[in-house]
Coordinates of C-alpha atoms in Angstrom, one line a residue:
A1 CA 44.8 70.4 200.3
W2 CA 45.8 67.7 201.9
L3 CA 49.0 67.1 200.1
V4 CA 49.8 71.2 200.9
A5 CA 49.2 70.6 204.8
R6 CA 50.8 67.9 205.0
L7 CA 54.4 69.9 204.1
K8 CA 53.2 72.7 206.4
V9 CA 54.4 70.2 208.7
G10 CA 57.1 68.8 207.5
G11 CA 56.5 65.8 204.3
A12 CA 59.3 65.7 202.8
F13 CA 59.1 65.3 199.1
S14 CA 60.9 65.5 196.0
Y15 CA 59.5 67.8 193.0
A16 CA 58.9 63.8 191.1
D17 CA 57.0 62.7 194.4
L18 CA 55.0 66.6 194.1
R19 CA 53.8 65.4 191.4
R20 CA 53.5 62.2 192.0
E21 CA 51.2 62.3 194.9
V22 CA 50.1 65.3 193.4
G23 CA 48.5 63.0 190.7
K24 CA 46.5 60.6 193.0
F25 CA 44.3 63.0 194.0
V26 CA 43.0 64.7 190.3
G27 CA 42.6 62.8 187.5
G28 CA 40.7 62.8 183.8
K29 CA 41.5 66.9 181.8
T30 CA 41.8 69.3 184.5
A31 CA 44.8 66.8 186.0
A32 CA 47.0 69.2 184.5
G33 CA 46.6 72.4 185.8
Q34 CA 45.5 71.2 188.8
A35 CA 48.6 70.0 189.7
A36 CA 50.2 72.6 188.2
Q37 CA 48.3 74.6 191.0
A38 CA 49.3 72.2 194.1
L39 CA 52.6 72.9 192.4
R40 CA 52.3 77.1 192.7
E41 CA 51.0 76.9 196.7
I42 CA 53.7 73.9 197.0
E43 CA 57.1 75.9 196.2
Q44 CA 55.2 79.3 197.7
I45 CA 55.0 77.5 201.4
L46 CA 58.6 76.4 201.0
T47 CA 59.6 79.3 199.7
D48 CA 57.7 81.5 203.0
A49 CA 59.7 78.9 205.2
R50 CA 63.1 79.5 203.5
A51 CA 62.8 83.8 204.3
Q52 CA 61.6 82.9 207.6
E53 CA 64.6 82.0 208.5
K54 CA 67.1 82.8 210.7
E55 CA 70.6 83.0 208.8
V56 CA 72.9 81.3 211.5
P57 CA 76.8 79.9 210.7
W58 CA 76.3 76.8 211.3
T59 CA 74.8 74.2 209.6
V60 CA 74.0 70.1 209.4
G61 CA 76.9 67.4 210.0
E62 CA 78.8 71.2 212.1
R63 CA 80.8 68.3 215.0
T64 CA 83.9 69.5 217.0
E65 CA 85.6 68.5 219.3
Y66 CA 87.4 69.0 222.3
D67 CA 89.9 67.0 225.2
V68 CA 88.7 68.3 228.7
K69 CA 91.5 68.8 230.8
F70 CA 92.1 69.4 235.1
G71 CA 94.7 71.6 235.2
P72 CA 97.4 70.7 232.4
I73 CA 95.9 67.0 233.3
K74 CA 93.7 65.4 229.6
V75 CA 90.7 63.7 231.5
G76 CA 88.1 63.0 229.2
S77 CA 86.6 64.4 225.7
G78 CA 83.3 66.2 224.4
S79 CA 82.3 67.7 221.5
M80 CA 79.5 69.9 220.4
E81 CA 77.4 68.8 216.9
V82 CA 74.8 69.5 214.6
A83 CA 72.7 67.0 214.6
G84 CA 70.2 68.2 212.8
R85 CA 67.3 69.9 210.3
E86 CA 63.9 68.8 211.7
M87 CA 60.4 69.0 213.1
L88 CA 59.0 69.5 216.0
R89 CA 55.8 70.1 216.8
G90 CA 55.3 71.8 213.9
E91 CA 57.7 73.9 213.9
P92 CA 60.7 73.6 211.5
V93 CA 64.1 72.7 214.6
W94 CA 67.7 72.9 215.0
H95 CA 69.0 69.4 217.2
T96 CA 72.0 70.4 218.6
V97 CA 73.7 68.0 220.9
F98 CA 76.9 68.9 224.0
R99 CA 78.5 66.5 225.2
I100 CA 81.1 66.1 228.3
K101 CA 83.1 62.6 229.5
G102 CA 85.6 62.3 231.0
G103 CA 87.0 62.2 235.4
T104 CA 90.0 61.0 237.0
F105 CA 90.5 58.7 239.8
F106 CA 88.3 59.9 242.8
Y107 CA 85.5 61.9 240.2
K108 CA 84.0 61.1 236.8
G109 CA 81.3 62.5 234.1
D110 CA 79.4 62.1 231.6
D111 CA 76.7 65.2 231.0
R112 CA 74.6 64.8 227.8
M113 CA 73.0 68.1 226.5
E114 CA 70.3 67.9 224.0
S115 CA 68.2 70.8 222.5
W116 CA 65.6 71.6 219.6
F117 CA 65.2 75.4 218.9
T118 CA 62.7 76.8 215.7
R119 CA 65.0 78.2 212.7
D120 CA 64.1 81.5 212.9
D121 CA 63.9 83.1 215.9
L122 CA 66.3 79.9 218.1
S123 CA 63.5 79.5 221.0
T124 CA 64.0 76.5 222.6
L125 CA 61.2 74.3 222.0
R126 CA 62.9 71.1 223.9
Y127 CA 65.8 71.1 225.6
I128 CA 66.8 67.8 227.4
Q129 CA 70.1 67.4 230.3
D130 CA 71.4 63.9 231.4
I131 CA 73.3 64.3 233.7
N132 CA 75.6 62.1 235.5
E133 CA 78.1 63.9 237.4
G134 CA 80.4 62.1 240.7
S135 CA 77.3 60.8 242.9
R136 CA 75.0 62.5 241.3
D137 CA 72.8 61.0 237.8
R138 CA 69.3 62.5 237.0
T139 CA 67.8 63.3 233.5
R140 CA 65.5 66.1 233.0
T141 CA 62.7 66.8 229.7
Y142 CA 61.5 70.2 229.4
E143 CA 58.8 70.5 227.2
I144 CA 59.1 74.4 226.2
F145 CA 55.8 75.8 225.2
P146 CA 56.9 79.7 223.7
E147 CA 53.6 80.3 221.9
R148 CA 51.8 79.1 225.6
G149 CA 54.3 80.7 227.5
V150 CA 55.1 77.6 229.9
Y151 CA 57.1 75.3 230.5
V152 CA 56.5 71.4 231.4
E153 CA 60.4 69.7 233.2
N154 CA 59.0 65.8 233.5
E155 CA 55.6 65.1 235.0
N156 CA 55.6 68.0 236.8
P157 CA 52.8 70.6 236.1
E158 CA 53.0 73.7 233.7
T159 CA 55.4 76.9 234.5
P160 CA 55.5 80.2 233.3
T161 CA 58.6 80.8 230.8
V162 CA 59.7 83.9 229.3
E163 CA 59.4 84.9 225.5
N164 CA 61.7 83.7 222.8
P165 CA 63.7 81.8 225.7
L166 CA 66.4 79.4 225.9
D167 CA 68.5 76.6 227.4
D168 CA 72.4 76.4 228.0
G169 CA 72.8 75.1 224.8
S170 CA 70.2 76.8 222.5
F171 CA 72.9 80.3 224.2
I172 CA 75.9 79.6 222.5
Y173 CA 74.7 79.1 219.2
F174 CA 72.6 81.8 220.3
I175 CA 76.0 84.2 220.7
R176 CA 76.9 83.4 217.8
T177 CA 75.2 85.1 216.2
T178 CA 75.1 88.1 218.3
P179 CA 77.8 91.6 218.2
L180 CA 80.8 90.7 220.4
E181 CA 82.3 94.2 220.9
V182 CA 85.4 93.9 223.8
G183 CA 84.4 95.1 226.8
K184 CA 81.3 95.3 226.4
T185 CA 78.3 93.8 228.9
Y186 CA 74.9 92.0 226.9
E187 CA 71.7 91.1 229.1
Y188 CA 69.6 89.6 227.4
N189 CA 66.3 88.0 229.5
R190 CA 66.1 85.2 227.7
Y191 CA 66.9 82.0 230.1
F192 CA 63.4 79.7 230.2
K193 CA 64.1 80.0 233.9
P194 CA 62.5 83.3 234.4
D195 CA 64.2 84.3 237.6
R196 CA 67.8 82.9 236.2
N197 CA 67.4 86.0 234.2
P198 CA 69.2 89.0 232.9
V199 CA 71.9 86.5 231.3
R200 CA 75.1 88.1 231.0
V201 CA 76.7 87.8 228.4
Q202 CA 80.7 90.0 228.8
V203 CA 83.0 89.9 225.4
L204 CA 86.5 90.5 227.9
R205 CA 88.9 90.4 225.1
K206 CA 90.6 89.3 221.4
E207 CA 93.7 87.1 221.5
R208 CA 95.6 85.0 219.5
V209 CA 94.5 80.6 221.1
K210 CA 95.9 77.3 220.2
V211 CA 94.2 74.8 220.8
P212 CA 93.9 71.0 219.2
A213 CA 92.5 72.2 215.4
G214 CA 96.0 74.8 215.1
E215 CA 96.1 78.6 215.6
F216 CA 93.8 81.2 215.6
D217 CA 92.8 84.8 215.9
A218 CA 89.7 84.4 218.4
I219 CA 87.1 86.4 220.9
V220 CA 86.2 85.9 224.4
V221 CA 82.8 86.1 226.3
R222 CA 82.3 85.0 230.3
P223 CA 79.0 83.9 229.4
I224 CA 76.9 83.9 233.4
I225 CA 73.2 82.3 234.2
K226 CA 72.3 82.5 237.9
A227 CA 72.0 78.5 238.0
R228 CA 73.8 75.7 238.9
G229 CA 76.8 74.7 236.0
V230 CA 79.4 75.2 234.0
F231 CA 77.8 79.0 233.2
S232 CA 77.3 79.9 236.9
E233 CA 78.6 82.9 238.1
D234 CA 81.0 81.0 240.5
G235 CA 82.3 78.7 237.6
K236 CA 83.3 82.2 236.5
A237 CA 83.5 80.6 232.7
E238 CA 84.7 81.6 229.1
L239 CA 84.0 81.4 225.9
W240 CA 86.8 81.2 223.1
F241 CA 84.8 82.0 219.2
S242 CA 86.0 81.7 216.5
D243 CA 87.1 85.5 215.3
D244 CA 85.1 85.5 211.8
E245 CA 82.3 84.8 210.3
R246 CA 81.6 81.6 211.7
R247 CA 81.6 82.1 214.9
I248 CA 83.3 78.5 216.3
M249 CA 83.6 77.4 219.5
L250 CA 87.6 76.2 220.2
Q251 CA 87.8 76.4 224.1
M252 CA 85.7 76.6 226.6
K253 CA 88.0 76.7 231.1
S254 CA 85.3 76.3 233.6
K255 CA 85.6 75.5 237.4
L256 CA 83.9 73.4 238.4
S257 CA 82.8 71.9 241.9
L258 CA 83.8 68.7 243.3

């Protein structure tokens, strides 16, 4: 029972490790039968966990790098990375990192967003914003509890959240799993701050786009969140996703307030 419970909250074992661990708790003539039963329980747990995971077009190690430009001038770099498959509060999650760094002689920025979202319905459990833009320098950590319908920002009191919440970073990965039909606008009430909903995703067009990695067929979308940042209504952000099963973000454009 101890071994099975440990696996449920994320113990990582090889098959040989499982046999060795089981052997510590059983002995005598019944050892083989007890070990076999324990292994069957373990295999069922792993099978159930895999069945519950949402099929997604990314995997651990996926990393895309970008040039950051101010007009035609390159002023920095950015990256998106699937950093790992981890366990958080007993839940299997994706851990992703989005970073933009650069600036000009009158404005510099170094922003980092990290998201931890579940592997079944992509609900965010933790979101960290480390923002360094011009005179603004702040770090915000959000612990989100979908099962209780609340989130906590830094040391502040609990605040209500929505069902199946998403943050700025996990929303990009969520969009990669949705149907995108040109001319349609999709609305989602999944942003973790309820008063910022609905988030609208406008599918603008399809086109061929040239980026440093080459030329690709792309779907262009505009996500709109009622909040400050690159996806605000004033930002008029546009995202270019590859028009294939992987839906990699090829390019992003947004207006910035300096």
